[in-house]
């Protein structure tokens, strides 16, 4: 199986363990990732927050690259990139004025039949049975809070993915690798996203609520599918701990890292040592040696 | 339908042009603000901004911090019983405020966006070190994140050199169009 791969900027920097773990896991599962040649930023929050054309043209450039590589399916593991690519693609497909504008600007348009998939959809494409057959480490009794955040599921008319208020597809993957998803209340609540720099205090508040609810429902780990969510729940957990001393660490793992652990990959191979918050409590409970 | 259709210079008409939806569609039930994760940090609630626009209090709407505090989480757009895309409305509000050179009361957020987009313009990709450096200089928040930054460098999570897009021309074409 082969799929186009759009890493996005975060996966080359603050979220590099997401890229690392995805490549390792995909390779073990027989999924070839063909990276888009010379891809560029999707524009992220800053583009759509300030200029609409920019928020369509930047993703379109990457979708046109996919077309030239004859890739009709592109996986975008970053939930924010996924959302921007889907939004731009849908707008160009359904609004002839937008399509004309992109054609004039870039001299081409994305393929109409391009399918953009997120990380959960990529694993679903690989197949739960296939993943389950590769499990080497018994994760029975490990309780995981699956955190979807905003951009995987919203707005549902664009993403067409799972349920916008109570998605369950990530839980199915967690069950497939033998762990136990918890029921909790904050799986689609916002972590504050890109406010992390200009409004750190908001991110600290919102992320604390998410972590506290996961803890309240017995989670040993929060599973994420977005580098921005990871940065807010992991890196900003330092600031939360500073403001509210005496808290236990809550490990925050990318879905790819968690599945990788189940498949017997070592924590270091998956980049767990790059986290800002210790993952030791989880590894100890699962009896995985560093 | 509404008076705004005939008056193209109203904020309502400008928003409608950018978003293909009229602010008059909102019937002020407040469900958006009830579910907004950022509401507690705002003076004007999200539906109040729509109300200002509906009633023609354009200056009040354009000078509010609310559109700049919106995190773009899309909870409002997902839950609106009128299918009014409030997140899209907020995008338009910000774009209009920039175009009309309004003195925006949330300057740190604006400087963050400017610094971010400047990195894309220069390198084609986000360059986190450059972004933080430029943001700090723009806002003079020089001491921000000294608690985590050194470890991020050591772990190689913040590159010291940007990853450059090779085909810079294609990036320039896009930014030339909007500048």
CSV table of C-alpha atoms in Angstrom, one decimal:
chain,number,residue,atom,x,y,z
A,1,UNK,CA,0.0,0.0,0.0
A,2,UNK,CA,1.2,3.5,-0.8
A,3,UNK,CA,-0.1,6.9,0.3
A,4,UNK,CA,1.1,10.5,-0.2
A,5,UNK,CA,2.7,12.0,2.8
A,6,UNK,CA,2.5,15.7,3.8
A,7,UNK,CA,4.4,16.0,7.1
A,8,UNK,CA,3.8,19.7,7.7
A,9,UNK,CA,6.3,22.1,9.5
A,10,UNK,CA,5.7,20.9,13.1
A,11,UNK,CA,6.8,17.4,12.2
A,12,UNK,CA,10.2,18.7,11.3
A,13,UNK,CA,10.5,20.6,14.5
A,14,UNK,CA,8.6,20.6,17.8
A,15,UNK,CA,6.7,17.5,16.7
A,16,UNK,CA,9.6,15.5,15.2
A,17,UNK,CA,8.8,12.4,17.2
A,18,UNK,CA,5.5,12.3,15.5
A,19,UNK,CA,7.2,12.0,12.1
A,20,UNK,CA,9.8,9.6,13.5
A,21,UNK,CA,7.2,7.3,15.1
A,22,UNK,CA,4.9,7.4,12.1
A,23,UNK,CA,7.6,6.4,9.6
A,24,UNK,CA,8.7,3.5,11.9
A,25,UNK,CA,5.2,2.2,12.5
A,26,UNK,CA,4.1,2.6,8.8
A,27,UNK,CA,7.1,0.7,7.6
A,28,UNK,CA,6.4,-2.2,10.0
A,29,UNK,CA,2.8,-2.2,8.8
A,30,UNK,CA,3.7,-2.3,5.2
A,31,UNK,CA,2.5,1.2,4.4
A,32,UNK,CA,4.7,3.2,2.1
A,33,UNK,CA,4.7,7.0,2.7
A,34,UNK,CA,5.6,9.0,-0.4
A,35,UNK,CA,6.5,12.5,0.8
A,36,UNK,CA,5.3,15.4,-1.4
A,37,UNK,CA,8.4,16.9,-3.1
A,38,UNK,CA,9.3,20.4,-1.9
A,39,UNK,CA,6.1,20.8,0.2
A,40,UNK,CA,5.5,24.1,1.9
A,41,UNK,CA,3.6,25.3,4.9
A,42,UNK,CA,-0.2,25.0,4.8
A,43,UNK,CA,-0.5,28.5,6.3
A,44,UNK,CA,-1.8,27.2,9.6
A,45,UNK,CA,-3.9,29.4,11.9
A,46,UNK,CA,-2.1,32.6,10.9
A,47,UNK,CA,-3.1,32.4,7.3
A,48,UNK,CA,-6.8,31.8,7.8
A,49,UNK,CA,-6.9,34.2,10.7
A,50,UNK,CA,-5.7,37.1,8.5
A,51,UNK,CA,-6.1,36.4,4.8
A,52,UNK,CA,-8.5,34.1,3.1
A,53,UNK,CA,-6.7,33.8,-0.2
A,54,UNK,CA,-3.5,32.9,1.6
A,55,UNK,CA,-5.3,30.1,3.5
A,56,UNK,CA,-6.5,28.5,0.2
A,57,UNK,CA,-3.4,29.2,-2.0
A,58,UNK,CA,-0.8,27.8,0.4
A,59,UNK,CA,-2.5,24.4,0.8
A,60,UNK,CA,-3.4,24.4,-2.9
A,61,UNK,CA,0.3,24.6,-3.8
A,62,UNK,CA,0.9,21.3,-1.9
A,63,UNK,CA,-2.2,19.6,-3.4
A,64,UNK,CA,-0.9,20.5,-6.9
A,65,UNK,CA,2.4,18.8,-6.0
A,66,UNK,CA,0.4,15.7,-5.0
A,67,UNK,CA,-1.3,15.8,-8.4
A,68,UNK,CA,2.1,15.9,-10.2
A,69,UNK,CA,3.2,12.9,-8.2
A,70,UNK,CA,0.0,11.1,-9.3
A,71,UNK,CA,-1.0,10.7,-5.6
A,72,UNK,CA,-4.7,10.7,-5.2
A,73,UNK,CA,-4.5,10.1,-1.5
A,74,UNK,CA,-2.5,12.3,0.9
A,75,UNK,CA,-2.1,11.6,4.6
A,76,UNK,CA,-1.7,14.7,6.8
A,77,UNK,CA,-0.8,13.5,10.4
A,78,UNK,CA,-1.0,17.0,11.8
A,79,UNK,CA,-4.7,17.7,12.5
A,80,UNK,CA,-4.2,21.4,11.7
A,81,UNK,CA,-2.6,20.7,8.3
A,82,UNK,CA,-5.3,18.1,7.7
A,83,UNK,CA,-8.0,20.7,8.3
A,84,UNK,CA,-6.4,23.3,6.2
A,85,UNK,CA,-5.8,20.9,3.3
A,86,UNK,CA,-9.4,19.7,3.4
A,87,UNK,CA,-10.8,23.2,3.7
A,88,UNK,CA,-8.9,24.5,0.7
A,89,UNK,CA,-9.5,21.4,-1.4
A,90,UNK,CA,-13.3,21.6,-0.7
A,91,UNK,CA,-13.4,25.3,-1.5
A,92,UNK,CA,-11.6,24.9,-4.8
A,93,UNK,CA,-13.8,22.0,-5.8
A,94,UNK,CA,-17.1,23.6,-4.9
A,95,UNK,CA,-16.5,27.3,-5.6
A,96,UNK,CA,-15.7,28.1,-9.3
A,97,UNK,CA,-14.5,31.6,-8.4
A,98,UNK,CA,-12.0,30.2,-5.9
A,99,UNK,CA,-10.9,27.6,-8.5
A,100,UNK,CA,-10.4,30.4,-11.1
A,101,UNK,CA,-8.4,32.4,-8.6
A,102,UNK,CA,-6.1,29.5,-7.8
A,103,UNK,CA,-5.6,28.7,-11.5
A,104,UNK,CA,-4.6,32.3,-12.3
A,105,UNK,CA,-2.3,32.5,-9.3
A,106,UNK,CA,-0.6,29.0,-9.5
A,107,UNK,CA,-1.2,28.1,-13.1
A,108,UNK,CA,-2.8,24.8,-12.0
A,109,UNK,CA,-5.4,23.4,-9.6
A,110,UNK,CA,-5.5,20.4,-7.3
A,111,UNK,CA,-7.1,17.2,-8.6
A,112,UNK,CA,-10.8,17.0,-8.0
A,113,UNK,CA,-10.6,13.4,-6.7
A,114,UNK,CA,-7.9,14.0,-4.2
A,115,UNK,CA,-8.5,12.4,-0.9
A,116,UNK,CA,-6.9,13.9,2.2
A,117,UNK,CA,-6.8,11.6,5.2
A,118,UNK,CA,-5.9,12.2,8.9
A,119,UNK,CA,-3.8,9.9,11.0
A,120,UNK,CA,-6.8,7.8,12.3
A,121,UNK,CA,-8.0,7.3,8.8
A,122,UNK,CA,-4.5,6.2,7.8
A,123,UNK,CA,-4.6,3.5,10.5
A,124,UNK,CA,-8.1,2.5,9.5
A,125,UNK,CA,-6.8,2.1,5.9
A,126,UNK,CA,-4.0,-0.1,7.1
A,127,UNK,CA,-6.7,-2.1,9.0
A,128,UNK,CA,-7.3,-2.8,12.7
A,129,UNK,CA,-6.8,-6.6,12.1
A,130,UNK,CA,-3.4,-6.0,10.4
A,131,UNK,CA,-2.4,-3.7,13.3
A,132,UNK,CA,-3.6,-6.2,15.9
A,133,UNK,CA,-1.7,-9.0,14.3
A,134,UNK,CA,1.6,-7.0,14.8
A,135,UNK,CA,1.1,-6.4,18.6
A,136,UNK,CA,4.0,-7.7,20.6
A,137,UNK,CA,3.6,-6.0,24.0
A,138,UNK,CA,0.7,-6.7,26.2
A,139,UNK,CA,-0.9,-3.4,27.1
A,140,UNK,CA,-3.9,-4.9,29.0
A,141,UNK,CA,-4.8,-2.6,31.8
A,142,UNK,CA,-3.3,0.5,30.3
A,143,UNK,CA,-6.0,3.2,30.4
A,144,UNK,CA,-5.8,5.7,27.6
A,145,UNK,CA,-7.8,9.0,27.1
A,146,UNK,CA,-8.1,9.6,23.4
A,147,UNK,CA,-7.9,13.3,22.7
A,148,UNK,CA,-9.2,14.5,19.3
A,149,UNK,CA,-9.1,18.2,20.0
A,150,UNK,CA,-10.7,20.5,17.4
A,151,UNK,CA,-9.5,20.0,13.9
A,152,UNK,CA,-9.8,16.3,13.3
A,153,UNK,CA,-13.6,16.4,13.7
A,154,UNK,CA,-14.7,20.0,13.1
A,155,UNK,CA,-16.4,21.3,11.1
A,156,UNK,CA,-18.1,17.9,10.3
A,157,UNK,CA,-19.5,19.0,7.0
A,158,UNK,CA,-15.9,19.4,5.8
A,159,UNK,CA,-14.0,16.7,7.6
A,160,UNK,CA,-16.7,14.0,7.2
A,161,UNK,CA,-14.9,12.1,9.9
A,162,UNK,CA,-16.5,10.3,12.9
A,163,UNK,CA,-18.8,12.2,15.2
A,164,UNK,CA,-18.1,15.8,16.0
A,165,UNK,CA,-19.2,15.7,19.6
A,166,UNK,CA,-18.3,12.1,20.6
A,167,UNK,CA,-15.9,10.5,18.2
A,168,UNK,CA,-14.8,6.9,18.9
A,169,UNK,CA,-12.5,5.9,16.1
A,170,UNK,CA,-9.3,6.4,18.0
A,171,UNK,CA,-10.7,4.3,20.8
A,172,UNK,CA,-11.2,1.4,18.4
A,173,UNK,CA,-7.5,1.6,17.5
A,174,UNK,CA,-6.5,1.7,21.1
A,175,UNK,CA,-8.6,-1.5,21.7
A,176,UNK,CA,-7.1,-3.1,18.7
A,177,UNK,CA,-3.6,-2.9,20.3
A,178,UNK,CA,-4.9,-4.3,23.6
A,179,UNK,CA,-5.2,-1.2,25.8
A,180,UNK,CA,-8.3,0.2,27.4
A,181,UNK,CA,-9.8,3.5,26.3
A,182,UNK,CA,-11.5,5.6,29.1
A,183,UNK,CA,-14.8,7.4,28.9
A,184,UNK,CA,-14.1,11.1,29.6
A,185,UNK,CA,-15.5,14.5,28.9
A,186,UNK,CA,-12.8,16.6,27.2
A,187,UNK,CA,-12.0,14.6,24.1
A,188,UNK,CA,-13.1,17.4,21.7
A,189,UNK,CA,-12.4,20.4,23.9
A,190,UNK,CA,-9.9,23.0,22.6
A,191,UNK,CA,-6.4,23.2,24.1
A,192,UNK,CA,-6.0,26.8,23.0
A,193,UNK,CA,-4.1,25.9,19.8
A,194,UNK,CA,-1.9,28.6,18.5
A,195,UNK,CA,-2.5,30.9,21.5
A,196,UNK,CA,0.4,29.0,23.1
A,197,UNK,CA,2.8,31.9,22.4
A,198,UNK,CA,0.7,35.1,22.6
A,199,UNK,CA,-1.7,33.9,25.3
A,200,UNK,CA,0.1,31.2,27.2
A,201,UNK,CA,-2.2,31.8,30.2
A,202,UNK,CA,-5.2,30.6,28.2
A,203,UNK,CA,-3.4,27.5,27.0
A,204,UNK,CA,-2.3,26.7,30.5
A,205,UNK,CA,-5.9,27.0,31.8
A,206,UNK,CA,-7.5,25.0,29.0
A,207,UNK,CA,-4.8,22.3,28.9
A,208,UNK,CA,-5.0,21.9,32.7
A,209,UNK,CA,-8.7,21.2,32.4
A,210,UNK,CA,-8.1,18.5,29.8
A,211,UNK,CA,-5.4,16.8,31.7
A,212,UNK,CA,-7.4,16.9,35.0
A,213,UNK,CA,-10.4,15.4,33.4
A,214,UNK,CA,-8.3,12.6,31.9
A,215,UNK,CA,-6.8,12.0,35.3
A,216,UNK,CA,-10.2,12.0,37.0
A,217,UNK,CA,-11.3,9.2,34.6
A,218,UNK,CA,-8.3,7.1,35.5
A,219,UNK,CA,-6.2,7.6,32.4
A,220,UNK,CA,-2.5,6.6,32.5
A,221,UNK,CA,-1.9,8.4,29.2
A,222,UNK,CA,-3.5,11.0,26.9
A,223,UNK,CA,-3.3,10.0,23.2
A,224,UNK,CA,-3.1,12.9,20.7
A,225,UNK,CA,-3.2,13.2,16.9
A,226,UNK,CA,-1.9,16.7,16.5
A,227,UNK,CA,1.5,18.3,17.2
A,228,UNK,CA,-0.1,21.5,18.5
A,229,UNK,CA,-2.2,19.5,21.0
A,230,UNK,CA,1.0,17.7,22.0
A,231,UNK,CA,2.9,20.8,22.5
A,232,UNK,CA,0.2,22.3,24.6
A,233,UNK,CA,-0.5,19.2,26.7
A,234,UNK,CA,3.1,18.1,27.0
A,235,UNK,CA,5.4,21.2,26.9
A,236,UNK,CA,2.9,23.5,28.6
A,237,UNK,CA,2.4,20.9,31.3
A,238,UNK,CA,5.7,22.3,32.7
A,239,UNK,CA,4.0,25.7,33.2
A,240,UNK,CA,0.9,24.0,34.7
A,241,UNK,CA,3.1,22.2,37.1
A,242,UNK,CA,4.9,25.4,38.0
A,243,UNK,CA,1.6,27.2,38.7
A,244,UNK,CA,0.0,24.2,40.5
A,245,UNK,CA,2.9,22.4,42.3
A,246,UNK,CA,2.7,18.8,43.4
A,247,UNK,CA,0.9,17.4,40.4
A,248,UNK,CA,1.9,14.0,38.9
A,249,UNK,CA,3.1,14.0,35.3
A,250,UNK,CA,0.5,12.9,32.8
A,251,UNK,CA,2.3,11.3,29.8
A,252,UNK,CA,1.0,12.5,26.4
A,253,UNK,CA,1.7,10.2,23.5
A,254,UNK,CA,1.1,10.6,19.8
A,255,UNK,CA,-1.2,7.8,18.5
A,256,UNK,CA,1.7,6.6,16.4
A,257,UNK,CA,4.0,6.3,19.5
A,258,UNK,CA,1.4,4.3,21.4
A,259,UNK,CA,0.8,1.9,18.6
A,260,UNK,CA,4.6,1.7,18.1
A,261,UNK,CA,5.0,0.7,21.7
A,262,UNK,CA,2.4,-2.0,21.3
A,263,UNK,CA,4.3,-3.3,18.3
A,264,UNK,CA,7.4,-3.7,20.4
A,265,UNK,CA,9.3,-0.6,19.2
A,266,UNK,CA,11.6,0.9,21.9
A,267,UNK,CA,10.5,4.2,23.5
A,268,UNK,CA,13.7,5.9,22.2
A,269,UNK,CA,13.1,4.6,18.6
A,270,UNK,CA,9.7,6.3,18.8
A,271,UNK,CA,11.1,9.6,20.2
A,272,UNK,CA,9.6,9.4,23.7
A,273,UNK,CA,12.8,10.8,25.1
A,274,UNK,CA,12.0,14.0,23.2
A,275,UNK,CA,8.9,14.8,25.3
A,276,UNK,CA,9.1,17.5,27.9
A,277,UNK,CA,7.0,15.4,30.4
A,278,UNK,CA,8.3,12.0,31.6
A,279,UNK,CA,6.6,8.9,30.2
A,280,UNK,CA,8.1,6.7,32.8
A,281,UNK,CA,4.9,6.0,34.8
A,282,UNK,CA,3.3,4.7,31.7
A,283,UNK,CA,6.3,2.6,30.6
A,284,UNK,CA,6.6,1.2,34.1
A,285,UNK,CA,3.0,0.2,34.3
A,286,UNK,CA,3.2,-1.5,30.8
A,287,UNK,CA,6.5,-3.1,31.9
A,288,UNK,CA,8.3,-1.6,28.9
A,289,UNK,CA,12.0,-1.1,29.4
A,290,UNK,CA,13.6,2.2,28.1
B,1,UNK,CA,-33.7,40.9,3.1
B,2,UNK,CA,-31.7,43.2,5.3
B,3,UNK,CA,-30.8,46.8,4.9
B,4,UNK,CA,-27.2,45.9,4.5
B,5,UNK,CA,-27.6,44.6,1.0
B,6,UNK,CA,-28.1,48.1,-0.3
B,7,UNK,CA,-25.3,49.6,1.8
B,8,UNK,CA,-22.0,48.1,0.5
B,9,UNK,CA,-19.9,50.1,2.9
B,10,UNK,CA,-21.3,48.6,6.1
B,11,UNK,CA,-19.3,46.0,8.0
B,12,UNK,CA,-22.2,43.6,7.5
B,13,UNK,CA,-22.0,43.9,3.8
B,14,UNK,CA,-18.2,43.5,3.8
B,15,UNK,CA,-18.4,40.4,6.0
B,16,UNK,CA,-21.1,39.0,3.7
B,17,UNK,CA,-18.9,39.5,0.7
B,18,UNK,CA,-16.0,37.7,2.2
B,19,UNK,CA,-18.0,34.8,3.7
B,20,UNK,CA,-21.0,34.4,1.4
B,21,UNK,CA,-23.3,34.4,4.4
B,22,UNK,CA,-25.2,37.3,5.9
B,23,UNK,CA,-24.7,38.1,9.6
B,24,UNK,CA,-28.5,38.7,9.8
B,25,UNK,CA,-28.9,34.9,9.7
B,26,UNK,CA,-27.9,34.7,13.3
B,27,UNK,CA,-30.9,34.9,15.7
B,28,UNK,CA,-28.9,35.4,18.8
B,29,UNK,CA,-29.6,32.2,20.7
B,30,UNK,CA,-26.1,32.3,22.2
B,31,UNK,CA,-25.3,28.6,21.8
B,32,UNK,CA,-21.9,29.7,20.2
B,33,UNK,CA,-20.9,31.6,23.3
B,34,UNK,CA,-22.1,28.9,25.7
B,35,UNK,CA,-19.7,26.4,24.1
B,36,UNK,CA,-16.9,28.8,23.4
B,37,UNK,CA,-13.7,27.6,25.3
B,38,UNK,CA,-12.3,31.2,25.2
B,39,UNK,CA,-15.5,33.0,26.3
B,40,UNK,CA,-14.2,33.5,29.9
B,41,UNK,CA,-11.3,35.5,28.6
B,42,UNK,CA,-13.4,37.8,26.4
B,43,UNK,CA,-15.2,41.0,27.3
B,44,UNK,CA,-17.6,40.8,24.3
B,45,UNK,CA,-19.1,37.3,23.8
B,46,UNK,CA,-18.9,35.9,20.2
B,47,UNK,CA,-22.6,36.4,19.6
B,48,UNK,CA,-22.4,40.0,20.8
B,49,UNK,CA,-19.9,40.7,18.0
B,50,UNK,CA,-22.4,39.4,15.5
B,51,UNK,CA,-25.1,41.6,17.2
B,52,UNK,CA,-22.9,44.7,16.8
B,53,UNK,CA,-22.5,44.0,13.1
B,54,UNK,CA,-26.3,43.3,12.7
B,55,UNK,CA,-27.1,46.6,14.3
B,56,UNK,CA,-24.4,48.6,12.5
B,57,UNK,CA,-22.2,49.2,15.5
B,58,UNK,CA,-19.2,48.7,13.1
B,59,UNK,CA,-16.6,50.5,15.1
B,60,UNK,CA,-17.4,48.7,18.3
B,61,UNK,CA,-17.2,45.3,16.5
B,62,UNK,CA,-13.9,46.2,14.7
B,63,UNK,CA,-12.2,47.4,17.9
B,64,UNK,CA,-13.2,44.4,20.0
B,65,UNK,CA,-10.6,41.9,21.2
B,66,UNK,CA,-13.0,39.0,20.7
B,67,UNK,CA,-12.2,38.1,17.1
B,68,UNK,CA,-8.5,38.1,18.0
B,69,UNK,CA,-9.0,35.9,21.1
B,70,UNK,CA,-11.0,33.3,19.0
B,71,UNK,CA,-8.9,30.2,18.8
B,72,UNK,CA,-10.6,29.0,15.6
B,73,UNK,CA,-11.7,25.7,17.3
B,74,UNK,CA,-14.9,25.6,15.2
B,75,UNK,CA,-17.1,24.5,18.1
B,76,UNK,CA,-19.5,27.4,17.4
B,77,UNK,CA,-19.7,26.7,13.7
B,78,UNK,CA,-20.4,23.0,14.4
B,79,UNK,CA,-23.2,23.6,16.9
B,80,UNK,CA,-25.0,26.6,15.4
B,81,UNK,CA,-28.7,25.8,14.8
B,82,UNK,CA,-28.8,28.3,11.9
B,83,UNK,CA,-25.7,26.8,10.3
B,84,UNK,CA,-24.0,30.2,10.6
B,85,UNK,CA,-20.3,29.7,10.3
B,86,UNK,CA,-19.2,31.9,13.1
B,87,UNK,CA,-15.5,30.9,12.9
B,88,UNK,CA,-15.6,32.0,9.2
B,89,UNK,CA,-17.2,35.3,10.3
B,90,UNK,CA,-14.4,35.8,12.8
B,91,UNK,CA,-11.8,35.2,10.1
B,92,UNK,CA,-13.4,37.9,8.0
B,93,UNK,CA,-13.6,40.3,10.9
B,94,UNK,CA,-9.8,40.0,11.4
B,95,UNK,CA,-9.1,40.3,7.7
B,96,UNK,CA,-11.2,43.5,7.5
B,97,UNK,CA,-9.6,45.0,10.6
B,98,UNK,CA,-6.1,44.5,9.1
B,99,UNK,CA,-7.2,45.8,5.7
B,100,UNK,CA,-8.7,48.9,7.2
B,101,UNK,CA,-5.6,49.4,9.4
B,102,UNK,CA,-7.7,49.4,12.6
B,103,UNK,CA,-5.6,49.7,15.7
B,104,UNK,CA,-6.1,46.2,17.0
B,105,UNK,CA,-6.3,45.9,20.8
B,106,UNK,CA,-4.7,42.4,20.8
B,107,UNK,CA,-1.3,43.4,19.5
B,108,UNK,CA,0.6,40.3,20.7
B,109,UNK,CA,-1.7,38.0,18.7
B,110,UNK,CA,-1.4,40.2,15.6
B,111,UNK,CA,2.4,40.3,16.0
B,112,UNK,CA,2.4,36.5,16.4
B,113,UNK,CA,0.5,36.1,13.1
B,114,UNK,CA,2.8,38.6,11.3
B,115,UNK,CA,5.9,36.9,12.6
B,116,UNK,CA,4.6,33.4,11.6
B,117,UNK,CA,3.6,34.5,8.1
B,118,UNK,CA,6.9,36.3,7.6
B,119,UNK,CA,8.7,33.0,8.2
B,120,UNK,CA,6.6,31.3,5.5
B,121,UNK,CA,7.2,34.2,3.1
B,122,UNK,CA,11.0,33.9,3.7
B,123,UNK,CA,11.4,30.1,3.9
B,124,UNK,CA,8.2,28.6,2.6
B,125,UNK,CA,8.0,26.6,5.8
B,126,UNK,CA,7.5,27.6,9.4
B,127,UNK,CA,10.8,28.2,11.2
B,128,UNK,CA,10.1,28.0,14.9
B,129,UNK,CA,13.3,29.6,16.0
B,130,UNK,CA,12.9,32.5,13.6
B,131,UNK,CA,9.3,32.8,14.6
B,132,UNK,CA,10.0,33.1,18.3
B,133,UNK,CA,12.9,35.4,17.8
B,134,UNK,CA,10.9,37.7,15.5
B,135,UNK,CA,7.8,37.6,17.9
B,136,UNK,CA,9.9,38.5,20.9
B,137,UNK,CA,11.5,41.4,19.1
B,138,UNK,CA,8.1,42.6,17.9
B,139,UNK,CA,6.5,42.4,21.3
B,140,UNK,CA,9.6,42.8,23.5
B,141,UNK,CA,8.4,39.7,25.5
B,142,UNK,CA,12.0,38.7,25.6
B,143,UNK,CA,11.9,36.4,28.6
B,144,UNK,CA,9.0,34.3,27.4
B,145,UNK,CA,9.6,30.5,27.5
B,146,UNK,CA,13.1,30.6,28.9
B,147,UNK,CA,11.8,27.7,31.1
B,148,UNK,CA,11.5,25.3,28.2
B,149,UNK,CA,13.4,26.7,25.3
B,150,UNK,CA,17.0,25.5,26.2
B,151,UNK,CA,15.8,21.9,26.6
B,152,UNK,CA,13.9,22.2,23.3
B,153,UNK,CA,17.1,23.2,21.6
B,154,UNK,CA,19.1,20.3,23.2
B,155,UNK,CA,16.5,17.8,22.1
B,156,UNK,CA,16.7,19.2,18.6
B,157,UNK,CA,13.0,20.2,18.6
B,158,UNK,CA,13.9,23.7,17.6
B,159,UNK,CA,16.2,23.8,14.6
B,160,UNK,CA,18.7,26.7,14.4
B,161,UNK,CA,18.5,26.8,10.7
B,162,UNK,CA,15.3,26.9,8.6
B,163,UNK,CA,14.2,24.2,6.3
B,164,UNK,CA,14.0,26.0,3.0
B,165,UNK,CA,11.5,25.3,0.2
B,166,UNK,CA,13.5,25.1,-3.1
B,167,UNK,CA,10.9,26.6,-5.4
B,168,UNK,CA,10.7,30.0,-3.7
B,169,UNK,CA,9.2,31.6,-6.8
B,170,UNK,CA,5.9,29.7,-6.2
B,171,UNK,CA,5.8,31.1,-2.6
B,172,UNK,CA,6.6,34.6,-3.7
B,173,UNK,CA,3.8,34.5,-6.3
B,174,UNK,CA,1.3,33.8,-3.5
B,175,UNK,CA,2.6,36.5,-1.1
B,176,UNK,CA,2.9,39.1,-3.9
B,177,UNK,CA,-0.8,38.7,-4.6
B,178,UNK,CA,-1.8,39.5,-1.0
B,179,UNK,CA,0.7,42.2,-0.1
